[in-house]
């Protein structure tokens, strides 16, 4: 019988085998894969979105709070033209260059759907990615902690003009925008949208902006904009409902009285923090604890109670409140701890093995420098 078109589309790809699967193609996921491969441990990275997905949804030209030396990875310096802190675009470009330099196998837009133990095989795991199944001795969950915008839990927050992310600033020119929140994301959005000609109102549930934690270069400007009423600030206010025509806010006045505001806005940005996707933690049965439902792990090895399942990066912090404790800059050591523990358990081998065979830590065909030489020879016009 002639096969149908649908039957031809079914994947019959055999199971792939590697030493380690890294879930998450952010900075720490990439750095961990590089450290593993440097030590002869074959590692593949799977990322549900583009490379550096969390950073990719930042608004264009957003700059890091951290200095460049603190967010560089794998020993590769991060330099900017004007020596200022890296922008979103500069850092994404940096990540691409690091991945290319070290020939890190990263499969983007490849969501890990399921992780389960191999039957009758201790310390072996099956990782399901769409129709593909990868078998590995260890899995590193470098999934980050800011997967979904926090919700207001009020009627109307799913309307099309309500968004948990700041988009391209140009979109908001000439529009009336309500920004809900009072920390870095909200403050930076208020300043940037004011600059592009939006009429900005800021709603914050406390009686003033936080005295700490706002980027030092933003605080003087937002204070000035509020004092001059260029940005309207509604302190001690909370959104209670959103409709296509208006937003209802309950505000407490300085004298303690409460009143309701009914205001019209073209856009509502709910910049009140982000929630971690804990699907894989729950699926694997990894214990979690408060605050923020942080996954439980061994700080010396980064291993969870499941042999061969590790955590890396801001994933260890669970859903963090506005007072963040786990940042990219204090997670670099995770890559070293995981690699050392795997080496102690017999995984990996020296890159100078006597048999002369290629090792998992080096891309077949030579070093990155040798690969570049071949590329130039094949494309002399470049």
XYZ file of C-alpha atoms in Angstrom:
382
model
C 0.000 0.000 0.000
C 1.300 3.431 -0.880
C 2.162 5.391 2.263
C 0.067 8.472 2.963
C 1.534 11.953 3.353
C 0.728 11.933 7.083
C 2.496 8.611 7.631
C 5.596 9.928 5.909
C 5.712 12.855 8.340
C 6.061 10.599 11.376
C 9.576 10.715 12.821
C 11.415 7.415 13.176
C 14.619 8.976 14.450
C 16.369 6.541 16.818
C 17.080 7.571 20.394
C 20.153 9.757 20.721
C 22.674 9.179 23.483
C 24.891 11.733 25.228
C 26.470 12.224 28.630
C 24.513 15.278 29.751
C 21.435 17.166 28.589
C 21.341 20.810 29.639
C 17.814 22.217 29.706
C 17.990 25.963 29.097
C 20.076 27.990 26.660
C 20.675 31.025 28.846
C 24.113 32.214 30.035
C 24.538 29.623 32.816
C 23.210 26.770 30.682
C 25.733 27.665 27.987
C 28.553 28.129 30.498
C 27.787 24.749 32.087
C 27.847 22.994 28.707
C 31.197 24.604 27.890
C 32.711 23.549 31.223
C 31.450 19.996 30.773
C 32.810 19.716 27.236
C 36.155 21.163 28.319
C 36.410 18.158 30.617
C 35.534 15.551 28.025
C 31.845 15.284 28.918
C 29.489 15.321 25.956
C 26.723 17.881 26.568
C 23.802 19.053 24.436
C 21.735 22.164 25.219
C 18.000 22.361 24.514
C 16.249 25.726 24.631
C 12.484 26.143 24.287
C 12.898 29.513 22.549
C 15.777 31.381 20.933
C 19.239 31.473 22.449
C 19.108 33.472 25.689
C 15.316 33.402 25.605
C 14.666 35.364 28.809
C 16.973 38.170 27.681
C 15.468 38.163 24.182
C 12.074 39.351 25.466
C 13.582 42.386 27.206
C 12.569 45.646 25.560
C 15.041 46.802 22.886
C 18.117 48.604 24.246
C 17.470 47.610 27.865
C 20.772 47.681 29.755
C 21.960 45.266 32.410
C 22.149 46.350 36.032
C 25.299 44.232 36.444
C 28.734 45.229 35.185
C 30.068 43.435 32.120
C 32.728 41.443 33.979
C 30.069 39.921 36.246
C 27.887 38.655 33.392
C 30.626 37.361 31.089
C 30.852 33.584 30.827
C 33.392 30.848 30.104
C 36.338 33.231 30.511
C 35.362 35.250 27.425
C 35.535 39.029 28.068
C 32.412 41.078 27.366
C 33.335 44.491 25.970
C 31.101 47.293 24.710
C 32.101 50.107 22.371
C 31.543 52.861 24.952
C 32.589 50.798 28.000
C 29.044 51.074 29.387
C 26.950 48.217 30.722
C 25.818 45.813 28.023
C 22.486 46.284 26.325
C 20.082 43.489 25.492
C 21.318 43.472 21.879
C 24.998 43.495 22.815
C 24.565 40.617 25.245
C 22.583 38.452 22.823
C 25.313 39.028 20.252
C 27.876 38.047 22.898
C 26.034 34.788 23.651
C 25.923 33.889 19.949
C 29.660 34.499 19.643
C 30.478 32.390 22.710
C 28.360 29.493 21.441
C 30.066 29.665 18.050
C 33.548 30.019 19.534
C 33.197 26.870 21.641
C 31.084 24.951 19.109
C 28.390 24.332 21.725
C 25.595 22.141 20.339
C 22.458 24.173 21.113
C 19.075 23.206 19.717
C 16.773 26.222 19.951
C 12.963 26.166 19.815
C 13.214 22.658 21.243
C 11.073 22.365 24.357
C 11.774 19.545 26.801
C 8.381 17.941 27.390
C 9.265 15.114 29.705
C 12.139 13.668 31.727
C 11.914 10.182 33.180
C 14.242 7.528 34.527
C 15.323 4.784 32.143
C 13.769 1.449 33.141
C 16.193 -0.818 35.006
C 19.119 1.569 34.420
C 20.340 3.524 37.437
C 21.501 7.098 36.742
C 20.121 7.058 33.210
C 17.462 9.466 32.036
C 15.227 9.770 28.993
C 14.588 13.334 27.847
C 11.669 13.847 25.480
C 11.976 16.816 23.114
C 9.012 16.806 20.737
C 9.270 13.574 18.764
C 12.923 13.067 19.763
C 14.145 11.098 22.757
C 17.619 11.651 24.174
C 19.171 9.245 26.670
C 21.668 10.751 29.097
C 23.478 9.943 32.315
C 22.705 13.380 33.760
C 20.354 16.295 33.201
C 21.075 19.888 34.208
C 17.999 22.050 34.726
C 19.142 25.592 33.928
C 15.613 26.825 33.336
C 15.821 30.242 34.982
C 13.117 31.735 37.164
C 11.216 34.369 35.165
C 9.042 32.377 32.790
C 5.628 34.022 33.155
C 4.549 37.530 34.169
C 2.896 37.706 37.578
C -0.835 38.305 37.412
C -2.971 40.972 39.029
C -5.823 38.477 39.392
C -8.439 41.057 38.453
C -11.189 40.968 35.816
C -10.007 41.995 32.366
C -6.284 41.397 32.631
C -6.401 39.065 29.613
C -7.695 41.802 27.309
C -5.545 42.522 24.225
C -4.331 45.918 25.451
C -2.947 44.439 28.701
C 0.610 43.109 28.592
C 3.157 41.773 31.083
C 6.083 42.877 28.902
C 7.343 46.190 27.592
C 7.530 45.982 23.814
C 9.240 48.214 21.257
C 8.917 51.714 22.760
C 7.905 53.263 19.431
C 4.568 51.412 19.655
C 3.449 53.617 22.551
C 4.031 57.052 20.961
C 1.057 59.333 21.596
C -0.793 56.716 23.660
C -2.070 56.793 27.219
C -0.239 54.056 29.134
C -0.831 52.754 32.651
C 2.205 51.036 34.136
C 1.490 48.888 37.188
C 4.516 48.408 39.431
C 7.235 50.427 41.127
C 10.532 48.657 40.711
C 13.131 48.476 37.956
C 10.976 47.145 35.121
C 8.142 49.578 35.803
C 10.391 52.587 36.430
C 12.470 51.992 33.314
C 9.325 51.541 31.228
C 7.871 54.792 32.571
C 11.017 56.736 31.681
C 11.415 55.231 28.233
C 7.783 55.641 27.258
C 7.757 59.240 28.452
C 10.797 59.858 26.230
C 8.993 58.542 23.137
C 5.949 60.714 23.704
C 3.544 58.502 25.630
C 1.304 59.898 28.376
C 2.415 57.751 31.303
C 0.656 57.000 34.584
C 2.387 54.861 37.214
C 0.321 52.872 39.726
C 2.178 51.541 42.785
C 0.691 49.989 45.898
C 3.062 51.654 48.389
C 3.267 55.317 49.406
C 6.555 55.904 47.551
C 9.029 54.135 45.280
C 11.493 51.765 46.995
C 14.520 53.506 48.498
C 16.804 50.712 47.273
C 16.944 48.232 44.368
C 16.134 50.724 41.600
C 19.001 51.187 39.138
C 21.009 54.187 40.325
C 20.886 55.904 36.938
C 17.077 55.642 36.787
C 16.154 56.945 40.234
C 16.984 60.663 39.770
C 15.126 60.802 36.450
C 11.941 59.092 37.629
C 11.874 61.267 40.759
C 12.187 64.374 38.588
C 9.470 63.243 36.192
C 7.086 62.559 39.068
C 7.832 65.886 40.785
C 7.194 67.793 37.555
C 4.068 65.683 36.908
C 5.447 64.690 33.504
C 4.683 61.176 34.768
C 1.571 60.858 36.896
C 2.187 58.732 39.987
C -0.741 57.093 41.787
C 0.779 55.840 45.000
C -1.182 53.620 47.403
C -3.277 52.420 44.473
C -4.321 49.034 43.154
C -6.043 48.006 39.936
C -9.370 46.308 40.684
C -10.786 45.821 37.170
C -9.923 46.416 33.518
C -12.386 46.837 30.651
C -11.853 47.919 27.039
C -13.062 51.406 28.005
C -11.460 52.010 31.408
C -9.356 50.853 34.345
C -10.727 50.924 37.892
C -8.235 51.704 40.665
C -8.717 51.845 44.412
C -6.499 54.477 46.025
C -5.825 55.317 49.675
C -5.378 59.057 50.194
C -2.850 60.558 52.653
C -5.661 61.214 55.146
C -6.634 57.523 55.089
C -9.759 57.883 52.964
C -10.338 55.464 50.092
C -11.688 56.366 46.700
C -12.138 54.741 43.304
C -10.648 56.116 40.107
C -12.105 55.338 36.675
C -9.500 56.136 34.003
C -9.089 55.397 30.312
C -5.837 53.980 28.955
C -4.840 52.714 25.522
C -2.337 50.251 27.016
C -1.856 48.645 30.432
C 1.561 47.202 31.337
C 1.582 44.940 34.393
C 5.275 45.012 35.278
C 5.035 43.392 38.713
C 7.542 40.572 38.483
C 7.708 37.084 37.026
C 6.913 33.522 38.051
C 9.035 30.406 37.507
C 7.647 27.514 35.466
C 7.946 24.545 37.825
C 6.528 21.914 35.467
C 9.713 19.840 35.258
C 10.345 20.054 39.004
C 6.857 18.734 39.729
C 7.079 16.106 37.016
C 10.314 14.732 38.481
C 9.085 14.979 42.059
C 11.847 17.375 43.145
C 10.957 18.714 46.617
C 10.394 22.478 46.842
C 10.383 24.802 49.795
C 9.312 28.327 50.637
C 9.878 31.112 49.992
C 9.158 30.932 46.275
C 8.960 27.143 46.065
C 12.713 26.814 45.649
C 13.846 23.338 44.514
C 15.836 21.420 47.117
C 19.400 20.484 46.117
C 22.882 19.858 47.504
C 24.746 23.177 47.433
C 28.117 21.391 47.240
C 27.292 19.430 44.065
C 24.096 21.102 42.702
C 22.515 17.621 42.557
C 18.906 17.107 43.621
C 17.692 14.067 45.551
C 17.453 12.334 42.153
C 20.865 10.937 41.158
C 21.972 12.629 37.958
C 19.480 15.517 38.053
C 21.228 18.840 38.706
C 20.223 22.488 38.996
C 22.103 25.499 37.661
C 21.638 29.234 37.473
C 18.717 31.225 38.798
C 16.566 28.065 38.646
C 17.776 27.386 42.197
C 15.983 30.490 43.474
C 12.473 29.383 42.545
C 10.078 32.295 42.080
C 11.958 35.197 43.614
C 10.244 38.200 45.150
C 11.274 41.774 44.417
C 14.224 41.242 46.771
C 16.249 38.996 44.460
C 18.978 36.891 46.046
C 20.062 34.711 43.104
C 21.504 36.506 40.070
C 23.513 35.474 37.039
C 26.682 36.828 38.655
C 26.520 34.555 41.708
C 25.727 31.417 39.685
C 28.938 30.968 37.665
C 30.280 28.514 40.233
C 27.429 26.100 39.481
C 29.070 24.948 36.242
C 32.265 24.023 38.084
C 30.462 22.209 40.905
C 28.393 20.081 38.502
C 31.373 19.205 36.334
C 33.521 18.266 39.316
C 30.822 15.993 40.726
C 30.362 14.211 37.404
C 34.112 13.735 37.035
C 34.244 12.256 40.546
C 31.522 9.826 39.489
C 33.574 8.579 36.546
C 32.124 10.616 33.703
C 34.408 12.334 31.195
C 38.014 11.748 30.317
C 41.140 13.714 29.681
C 41.267 15.624 26.418
C 44.712 14.128 25.830
C 43.681 10.462 25.869
C 46.410 8.138 24.670
C 44.200 6.420 22.119
C 44.115 9.591 20.056
C 40.369 9.398 19.561
C 38.292 12.549 19.549
C 36.656 13.238 22.892
C 33.158 14.514 23.551
C 34.558 17.836 24.777
C 35.964 18.813 21.384
C 33.939 19.209 18.245
C 35.021 16.592 15.671
C 37.412 18.143 13.228
C 39.540 20.211 15.591
C 39.489 23.298 17.759
C 37.415 26.432 17.066
C 40.532 28.111 15.654
C 41.082 25.219 13.229
C 37.419 25.335 12.233
C 37.763 29.062 11.465
C 40.852 28.397 9.348
C 38.924 25.840 7.285
C 36.011 28.253 6.899
C 38.335 30.965 5.542
C 39.923 28.501 3.133
C 36.500 27.470 1.840
C 35.200 31.046 1.623
C 38.220 33.233 0.774
C 35.965 36.149 -0.170
C 34.875 36.449 3.484
